[in-house]
PDB file of C-alpha atoms and ligand atoms in Angstrom:
ATOM      1  CA  MET A  19       0.011   0.010   0.010  1.00 73.00           C
ATOM      2  CA  LYS A  20       1.186   3.488  -0.973  1.00 87.00           C
ATOM      3  CA  ILE A  21       2.463   5.717   1.943  1.00 95.00           C
ATOM      4  CA  SER A  22       0.185   8.643   2.390  1.00 96.00           C
ATOM      5  CA  ALA A  23       1.324   9.938   5.831  1.00 98.00           C
ATOM      6  CA  VAL A  24       4.486  10.226   7.843  1.00 98.00           C
ATOM      7  CA  ILE A  25       4.439  10.192  11.521  1.00 98.00           C
ATOM      8  CA  PHE A  26       7.516  11.690  13.430  1.00 98.00           C
ATOM      9  CA  ASP A  27       8.674  10.838  16.876  1.00 98.00           C
ATOM     10  CA  LEU A  28       9.747  14.090  18.475  1.00 98.00           C
ATOM     11  CA  ASP A  29      12.604  13.640  20.914  1.00 96.00           C
ATOM     12  CA  GLY A  30      15.756  12.445  19.035  1.00 95.00           C
ATOM     13  CA  VAL A  31      13.951  12.825  15.583  1.00 97.00           C
ATOM     14  CA  ILE A  32      12.846  16.517  15.357  1.00 98.00           C
ATOM     15  CA  VAL A  33      14.839  17.803  18.219  1.00 97.00           C
ATOM     16  CA  SER A  34      17.493  16.518  20.521  1.00 93.00           C
ATOM     17  CA  THR A  35      16.362  16.614  24.138  1.00 93.00           C
ATOM     18  CA  ASP A  36      18.412  13.641  25.484  1.00 89.00           C
ATOM     19  CA  GLU A  37      20.958  15.815  27.165  1.00 91.00           C
ATOM     20  CA  TYR A  38      18.272  17.780  29.185  1.00 95.00           C
ATOM     21  CA  HIS A  39      16.568  14.577  30.063  1.00 96.00           C
ATOM     22  CA  TYR A  40      19.967  13.266  31.201  1.00 96.00           C
ATOM     23  CA  GLN A  41      20.631  16.418  33.307  1.00 97.00           C
ATOM     24  CA  ALA A  42      17.318  16.320  34.994  1.00 98.00           C
ATOM     25  CA  TRP A  43      17.370  12.673  35.927  1.00 98.00           C
ATOM     26  CA  LYS A  44      21.066  13.105  37.059  1.00 98.00           C
ATOM     27  CA  GLN A  45      19.988  15.760  39.498  1.00 98.00           C
ATOM     28  CA  ILE A  46      17.156  13.741  40.805  1.00 98.00           C
ATOM     29  CA  SER A  47      19.183  10.489  41.190  1.00 98.00           C
ATOM     30  CA  GLY A  48      21.999  12.492  42.787  1.00 97.00           C
ATOM     31  CA  GLN A  49      19.666  13.890  45.378  1.00 97.00           C
ATOM     32  CA  GLU A  50      18.322  10.298  46.130  1.00 97.00           C
ATOM     33  CA  ASN A  51      21.853   8.775  46.054  1.00 97.00           C
ATOM     34  CA  ILE A  52      20.959   6.366  43.150  1.00 97.00           C
ATOM     35  CA  TYR A  53      23.484   5.295  40.566  1.00 97.00           C
ATOM     36  CA  PHE A  54      22.688   6.786  37.104  1.00 97.00           C
ATOM     37  CA  ASP A  55      24.822   7.159  33.989  1.00 96.00           C
ATOM     38  CA  ARG A  56      24.519   7.874  30.265  1.00 95.00           C
ATOM     39  CA  LYS A  57      24.182   4.257  29.508  1.00 94.00           C
ATOM     40  CA  ILE A  58      21.133   3.957  31.792  1.00 95.00           C
ATOM     41  CA  ASN A  59      19.858   7.213  30.178  1.00 93.00           C
ATOM     42  CA  GLU A  60      19.974   5.531  26.800  1.00 90.00           C
ATOM     43  CA  ARG A  61      17.383   2.963  28.069  1.00 90.00           C
ATOM     44  CA  LEU A  62      14.995   5.842  28.705  1.00 93.00           C
ATOM     45  CA  ARG A  63      14.775   6.713  25.111  1.00 90.00           C
ATOM     46  CA  GLY A  64      11.149   6.597  23.859  1.00 90.00           C
ATOM     47  CA  VAL A  65       9.943   5.326  27.303  1.00 91.00           C
ATOM     48  CA  SER A  66       7.293   7.303  29.314  1.00 93.00           C
ATOM     49  CA  ARG A  67       8.236   9.498  32.311  1.00 96.00           C
ATOM     50  CA  MET A  68       6.945   7.059  34.964  1.00 96.00           C
ATOM     51  CA  GLU A  69       8.477   4.052  33.329  1.00 95.00           C
ATOM     52  CA  SER A  70      11.725   5.935  33.056  1.00 96.00           C
ATOM     53  CA  LEU A  71      11.547   6.690  36.706  1.00 98.00           C
ATOM     54  CA  ASP A  72      10.945   3.012  37.392  1.00 97.00           C
ATOM     55  CA  ILE A  73      14.179   2.189  35.487  1.00 97.00           C
ATOM     56  CA  ILE A  74      16.134   4.658  37.566  1.00 97.00           C
ATOM     57  CA  LEU A  75      14.607   3.451  40.804  1.00 98.00           C
ATOM     58  CA  SER A  76      15.497  -0.128  40.045  1.00 97.00           C
ATOM     59  CA  HIS A  77      19.182   0.763  40.949  1.00 97.00           C
ATOM     60  CA  SER A  78      18.037   1.726  44.527  1.00 97.00           C
ATOM     61  CA  ASP A  79      17.441  -0.513  47.467  1.00 94.00           C
ATOM     62  CA  LYS A  80      14.765   1.836  48.885  1.00 95.00           C
ATOM     63  CA  ALA A  81      11.023   0.962  48.167  1.00 95.00           C
ATOM     64  CA  TYR A  82       9.344   4.219  46.898  1.00 97.00           C
ATOM     65  CA  SER A  83       5.580   4.628  47.528  1.00 97.00           C
ATOM     66  CA  GLU A  84       3.339   5.759  44.669  1.00 97.00           C
ATOM     67  CA  SER A  85       3.143   9.279  45.901  1.00 98.00           C
ATOM     68  CA  GLU A  86       6.945   9.493  46.510  1.00 98.00           C
ATOM     69  CA  LYS A  87       7.235   8.421  42.855  1.00 98.00           C
ATOM     70  CA  GLN A  88       4.873  11.058  41.654  1.00 98.00           C
ATOM     71  CA  GLN A  89       6.734  13.650  43.612  1.00 98.00           C
ATOM     72  CA  LEU A  90      10.128  12.564  42.025  1.00 98.00           C
ATOM     73  CA  ALA A  91       8.593  12.677  38.541  1.00 98.00           C
ATOM     74  CA  LEU A  92       7.177  16.100  39.158  1.00 98.00           C
ATOM     75  CA  ARG A  93      10.615  17.422  40.382  1.00 98.00           C
ATOM     76  CA  LYS A  94      12.259  15.950  37.377  1.00 98.00           C
ATOM     77  CA  ASN A  95       9.888  17.508  35.035  1.00 98.00           C
ATOM     78  CA  ASP A  96      10.313  20.923  36.692  1.00 98.00           C
ATOM     79  CA  ILE A  97      14.102  20.697  36.128  1.00 98.00           C
ATOM     80  CA  TYR A  98      13.491  19.417  32.503  1.00 98.00           C
ATOM     81  CA  CYS A  99      11.087  22.136  31.693  1.00 98.00           C
ATOM     82  CA  GLU A 100      13.475  24.848  32.976  1.00 98.00           C
ATOM     83  CA  LEU A 101      16.078  23.454  30.501  1.00 97.00           C
ATOM     84  CA  LEU A 102      13.568  23.373  27.758  1.00 98.00           C
ATOM     85  CA  ASN A 103      13.293  27.153  28.047  1.00 97.00           C
ATOM     86  CA  LYS A 104      16.606  27.166  26.282  1.00 95.00           C
ATOM     87  CA  LEU A 105      15.273  25.355  23.207  1.00 97.00           C
ATOM     88  CA  SER A 106      14.807  27.406  19.932  1.00 96.00           C
ATOM     89  CA  PRO A 107      14.330  26.712  16.238  1.00 97.00           C
ATOM     90  CA  ASN A 108      18.128  26.442  16.133  1.00 96.00           C
ATOM     91  CA  ASP A 109      17.775  23.108  17.827  1.00 96.00           C
ATOM     92  CA  ILE A 110      15.778  21.504  15.125  1.00 97.00           C
ATOM     93  CA  LEU A 111      17.797  18.515  13.893  1.00 97.00           C
ATOM     94  CA  PRO A 112      19.401  18.519  10.439  1.00 97.00           C
ATOM     95  CA  GLY A 113      17.201  17.510   7.484  1.00 97.00           C
ATOM     96  CA  VAL A 114      13.936  17.935   9.411  1.00 98.00           C
ATOM     97  CA  ILE A 115      12.746  21.201   7.718  1.00 97.00           C
ATOM     98  CA  ASN A 116      13.650  19.995   4.220  1.00 96.00           C
ATOM     99  CA  LEU A 117      11.854  16.813   4.825  1.00 97.00           C
ATOM    100  CA  LEU A 118       8.638  18.558   6.055  1.00 97.00           C
ATOM    101  CA  ILE A 119       8.623  20.872   3.043  1.00 97.00           C
ATOM    102  CA  SER A 120       9.145  17.931   0.589  1.00 96.00           C
ATOM    103  CA  LEU A 121       6.381  15.964   2.208  1.00 97.00           C
ATOM    104  CA  LYS A 122       3.890  18.966   2.110  1.00 97.00           C
ATOM    105  CA  ALA A 123       4.782  19.535  -1.566  1.00 95.00           C
ATOM    106  CA  ARG A 124       3.739  16.030  -2.185  1.00 95.00           C
ATOM    107  CA  ASP A 125       0.496  16.193  -0.178  1.00 96.00           C
ATOM    108  CA  ILE A 126       1.690  13.773   2.376  1.00 97.00           C
ATOM    109  CA  LYS A 127       0.094  14.140   5.788  1.00 98.00           C
ATOM    110  CA  ILE A 128       2.363  14.610   8.670  1.00 98.00           C
ATOM    111  CA  ALA A 129       1.895  14.025  12.333  1.00 98.00           C
ATOM    112  CA  ILE A 130       3.795  13.769  15.620  1.00 98.00           C
ATOM    113  CA  GLY A 131       3.670  10.485  17.556  1.00 98.00           C
ATOM    114  CA  SER A 132       5.478  11.047  20.871  1.00 97.00           C
ATOM    115  CA  SER A 133       5.473   9.593  24.338  1.00 95.00           C
ATOM    116  CA  SER A 134       6.260  13.040  25.707  1.00 97.00           C
ATOM    117  CA  LYS A 135       3.714  15.084  27.699  1.00 97.00           C
ATOM    118  CA  ASN A 136       5.878  18.078  26.971  1.00 98.00           C
ATOM    119  CA  THR A 137       5.242  17.691  23.249  1.00 98.00           C
ATOM    120  CA  PRO A 138       3.105  20.992  23.014  1.00 98.00           C
ATOM    121  CA  PHE A 139       5.724  22.993  24.838  1.00 98.00           C
ATOM    122  CA  ILE A 140       8.719  21.679  22.852  1.00 98.00           C
ATOM    123  CA  LEU A 141       6.912  22.316  19.524  1.00 98.00           C
ATOM    124  CA  GLU A 142       6.151  25.908  20.605  1.00 98.00           C
ATOM    125  CA  GLN A 143       9.770  26.490  21.595  1.00 97.00           C
ATOM    126  CA  ILE A 144      11.017  25.278  18.183  1.00 98.00           C
ATOM    127  CA  GLY A 145       8.252  26.963  16.306  1.00 98.00           C
ATOM    128  CA  LEU A 146       6.833  23.970  14.553  1.00 98.00           C
ATOM    129  CA  THR A 147       3.363  23.544  16.110  1.00 97.00           C
ATOM    130  CA  ALA A 148       1.529  24.648  12.991  1.00 96.00           C
ATOM    131  CA  ASN A 149       3.502  22.322  10.695  1.00 97.00           C
ATOM    132  CA  PHE A 150       1.818  19.229  11.664  1.00 98.00           C
ATOM    133  CA  ASP A 151      -1.678  17.943  10.614  1.00 98.00           C
ATOM    134  CA  ALA A 152      -2.087  15.996  13.790  1.00 98.00           C
ATOM    135  CA  ILE A 153      -0.317  15.754  17.125  1.00 98.00           C
ATOM    136  CA  ALA A 154      -0.632  12.512  19.182  1.00 98.00           C
ATOM    137  CA  ASP A 155       1.389  12.614  22.395  1.00 97.00           C
ATOM    138  CA  GLY A 156       1.815  11.401  25.920  1.00 96.00           C
ATOM    139  CA  ASN A 157      -1.120  13.381  27.081  1.00 96.00           C
ATOM    140  CA  CYS A 158      -3.616  11.391  24.971  1.00 94.00           C
ATOM    141  CA  ILE A 159      -2.509   7.851  25.462  1.00 95.00           C
ATOM    142  CA  LYS A 160      -2.734   5.183  28.078  1.00 94.00           C
ATOM    143  CA  ASN A 161      -0.017   2.867  26.970  1.00 94.00           C
ATOM    144  CA  SER A 162       3.373   4.264  25.860  1.00 90.00           C
ATOM    145  CA  LYS A 163       5.788   2.623  23.211  1.00 94.00           C
ATOM    146  CA  PRO A 164       6.405  -0.152  22.416  1.00 95.00           C
ATOM    147  CA  ASP A 165       2.562  -0.283  22.605  1.00 97.00           C
ATOM    148  CA  PRO A 166       1.360   1.055  19.227  1.00 98.00           C
ATOM    149  CA  GLU A 167      -1.387   3.212  20.824  1.00 98.00           C
ATOM    150  CA  VAL A 168       0.246   6.630  19.963  1.00 98.00           C
ATOM    151  CA  PHE A 169       0.842   5.818  16.343  1.00 98.00           C
ATOM    152  CA  LEU A 170      -2.665   4.262  15.849  1.00 98.00           C
ATOM    153  CA  LEU A 171      -4.055   7.417  17.380  1.00 98.00           C
ATOM    154  CA  ALA A 172      -1.947   9.642  14.933  1.00 98.00           C
ATOM    155  CA  ALA A 173      -3.240   7.609  12.018  1.00 98.00           C
ATOM    156  CA  LYS A 174      -6.814   8.017  13.180  1.00 98.00           C
ATOM    157  CA  MET A 175      -6.447  11.744  13.674  1.00 98.00           C
ATOM    158  CA  LEU A 176      -5.143  12.005  10.125  1.00 98.00           C
ATOM    159  CA  GLY A 177      -7.875   9.902   8.824  1.00 98.00           C
ATOM    160  CA  VAL A 178      -5.428   7.278   7.088  1.00 98.00           C
ATOM    161  CA  ASN A 179      -5.042   3.423   7.488  1.00 98.00           C
ATOM    162  CA  PRO A 180      -2.176   2.412   9.569  1.00 98.00           C
ATOM    163  CA  GLN A 181      -0.699   0.518   6.667  1.00 96.00           C
ATOM    164  CA  GLU A 182      -0.381   3.758   4.753  1.00 96.00           C
ATOM    165  CA  CYS A 183       1.905   5.344   7.410  1.00 97.00           C
ATOM    166  CA  ALA A 184       5.536   5.514   7.725  1.00 97.00           C
ATOM    167  CA  VAL A 185       7.036   6.193  11.234  1.00 98.00           C
ATOM    168  CA  ILE A 186      10.353   7.945  11.793  1.00 98.00           C
ATOM    169  CA  GLU A 187      11.997   6.830  15.067  1.00 98.00           C
ATOM    170  CA  ASP A 188      15.209   7.030  17.127  1.00 96.00           C
ATOM    171  CA  ALA A 189      14.344   4.219  19.673  1.00 95.00           C
ATOM    172  CA  GLN A 190      13.851   0.570  19.675  1.00 95.00           C
ATOM    173  CA  ALA A 191      10.642   0.967  21.602  1.00 95.00           C
ATOM    174  CA  GLY A 192       9.391   3.250  18.888  1.00 97.00           C
ATOM    175  CA  ILE A 193      10.322   0.983  16.037  1.00 98.00           C
ATOM    176  CA  ASP A 194       8.574  -1.865  17.858  1.00 98.00           C
ATOM    177  CA  ALA A 195       5.455   0.195  18.254  1.00 98.00           C
ATOM    178  CA  ALA A 196       5.487   1.209  14.631  1.00 98.00           C
ATOM    179  CA  LYS A 197       5.747  -2.510  13.541  1.00 98.00           C
ATOM    180  CA  ALA A 198       3.019  -3.464  16.091  1.00 98.00           C
ATOM    181  CA  ALA A 199       0.815  -0.795  14.428  1.00 98.00           C
ATOM    182  CA  GLU A 200       1.559  -2.413  11.078  1.00 98.00           C
ATOM    183  CA  MET A 201       3.294   0.726   9.835  1.00 97.00           C
ATOM    184  CA  LYS A 202       6.590   1.050   7.981  1.00 96.00           C
ATOM    185  CA  ALA A 203       9.439   1.889  10.450  1.00 97.00           C
ATOM    186  CA  VAL A 204      12.442   4.236   9.639  1.00 97.00           C
ATOM    187  CA  GLY A 205      15.153   3.955  12.247  1.00 97.00           C
ATOM    188  CA  ILE A 206      17.535   6.841  12.679  1.00 97.00           C
ATOM    189  CA  GLY A 207      20.396   7.575  15.011  1.00 93.00           C
ATOM    190  CA  SER A 208      20.578   5.048  17.697  1.00 90.00           C
ATOM    191  CA  ALA A 209      17.617   3.194  16.013  1.00 95.00           C
ATOM    192  CA  ALA A 210      19.612   2.794  12.778  1.00 94.00           C
ATOM    193  CA  ASN A 211      20.836  -0.528  14.218  1.00 93.00           C
ATOM    194  CA  CYS A 212      17.267  -1.894  14.876  1.00 96.00           C
ATOM    195  CA  LEU A 213      16.902  -5.248  13.047  1.00 96.00           C
ATOM    196  CA  ASN A 214      13.214  -4.791  12.568  1.00 97.00           C
ATOM    197  CA  ALA A 215      13.387  -1.255  11.067  1.00 97.00           C
ATOM    198  CA  ASP A 216      12.435  -1.195   7.318  1.00 96.00           C
ATOM    199  CA  MET A 217      14.823   1.697   6.521  1.00 95.00           C
ATOM    200  CA  LYS A 218      18.029   2.546   8.541  1.00 96.00           C
ATOM    201  CA  LEU A 219      19.809   6.018   8.480  1.00 96.00           C
ATOM    202  CA  GLN A 220      22.225   7.928  10.476  1.00 95.00           C
ATOM    203  CA  ASP A 221      20.077  11.062  10.255  1.00 95.00           C
ATOM    204  CA  LEU A 222      17.448  12.753   8.045  1.00 97.00           C
ATOM    205  CA  THR A 223      19.916  14.793   5.848  1.00 95.00           C
ATOM    206  CA  ASN A 224      20.357  12.008   3.339  1.00 86.00           C
ATOM    207  CA  LEU A 225      16.817  10.512   3.455  1.00 93.00           C
ATOM    208  CA  ASP A 226      15.629   9.664  -0.067  1.00 90.00           C
ATOM    209  CA  ILE A 227      12.004  10.714  -0.030  1.00 93.00           C
ATOM    210  CA  ASP A 228      11.107   8.493  -2.962  1.00 91.00           C
ATOM    211  CA  GLN A 229      12.631   5.544  -1.035  1.00 88.00           C
ATOM    212  CA  LEU A 230      10.646   6.689   2.055  1.00 92.00           C
ATOM    213  CA  LEU A 231       7.391   6.848   0.302  1.00 92.00           C
ATOM    214  CA  GLU A 232       7.939   3.392  -1.346  1.00 76.00           C
ATOM    215  CA  VAL A 233       9.396   1.862   1.670  1.00 49.00           C
ATOM    216  CA  ASN A 234       6.914  -1.137   1.155  1.00 46.00           C
ATOM    217  CA  GLU A 235       8.566  -2.009  -2.058  1.00 50.00           C
ATOM    218  CA  ILE A 236      12.204  -1.826  -0.876  1.00 46.00           C
ATOM    219  CA  ARG A 237      11.472  -3.970   2.277  1.00 48.00           C
ATOM    220  CA  SER A 238      13.651  -6.977   2.180  1.00 45.00           C
TER     221      SER A 238
HETATM  222  C1  G6P B  23      10.258  10.767  24.925  1.00 59.52           C
HETATM  223  C2  G6P B  23      11.691  10.577  25.298  1.00 59.52           C
HETATM  224  C3  G6P B  23      11.771   9.781  26.741  1.00 59.52           C
HETATM  225  C4  G6P B  23      10.834  10.453  27.654  1.00 59.52           C
HETATM  226  C5  G6P B  23       9.398  10.491  27.196  1.00 59.52           C
HETATM  227  C6  G6P B  23       8.540  11.167  28.144  1.00 59.52           C
HETATM  228  O1  G6P B  23       9.832   9.588  24.386  1.00 59.52           O
HETATM  229  O2  G6P B  23      12.483   9.856  24.445  1.00 59.52           O
HETATM  230  O3  G6P B  23      13.099   9.777  27.101  1.00 59.52           O
HETATM  231  O4  G6P B  23      10.916   9.791  29.025  1.00 59.52           O
HETATM  232  O5  G6P B  23       9.422  11.213  25.943  1.00 59.52           O
HETATM  233  O6  G6P B  23       8.785  12.570  28.270  1.00 59.52           O
HETATM  234  P1  G6P B  23       8.109  13.648  29.133  1.00 59.52           P
HETATM  235  O7  G6P B  23       8.420  14.907  28.477  1.00 59.52           O
HETATM  236  O8  G6P B  23       6.611  13.375  29.184  1.00 59.52           O
HETATM  237  O9  G6P B  23       8.642  13.524  30.447  1.00 59.52           O
HETATM  238 MG1   MG B  24      12.593   9.538  20.404  1.00 59.52          MG
END
């Protein structure tokens, strides 16, 4: 089936927020005396805030109550949002703007499919809110990636069949979610090694748009 819509993950695809997530979780884990490093941070890619917290707390012996966990997640988000204030259109990752323009020119629908509850704020900061036909994010889903819910919601908002969608992702959880939604999956950056991605690229600068839209045909 022809690709008629492209769904973009946000963090790590449109803009790199990894370092800000890392700094915010590092502060929280430091305050709680919990070991946390960049390798553990990699495991948080594409994973929801509360599930990220559970991964961090798995390195602690202390048993945290539900309300303590909510407090920690709130504190982390306050630090993270303070850092997000620094974001600007200069932080849009290479190749993104050209791809958005090319897709519009071909009448391909475009959406965001992100686990982040900060999606509206991030899109405002980088000036791209009006560029998407639909925005499905962490505020409107129950199950985060690798569950396909966010991508299926994006397809529904766009009024297209899941099989007509290509997803661009930088996380294994996101590639798994796209495949579970029966969508074509493009892995970029750290997802360029995902075995189940249909296309693999270092970044979006050398994405062949014809290949993207015919990804079904080139699938091996
Ligand atoms: C993205 C990031 C994850 C983050 C999640 C939730 O998927 O890749 O690292 O945990 O969003 O972000 P939030 O902004 O809601 O805390
Ligand atoms: Mg991502």
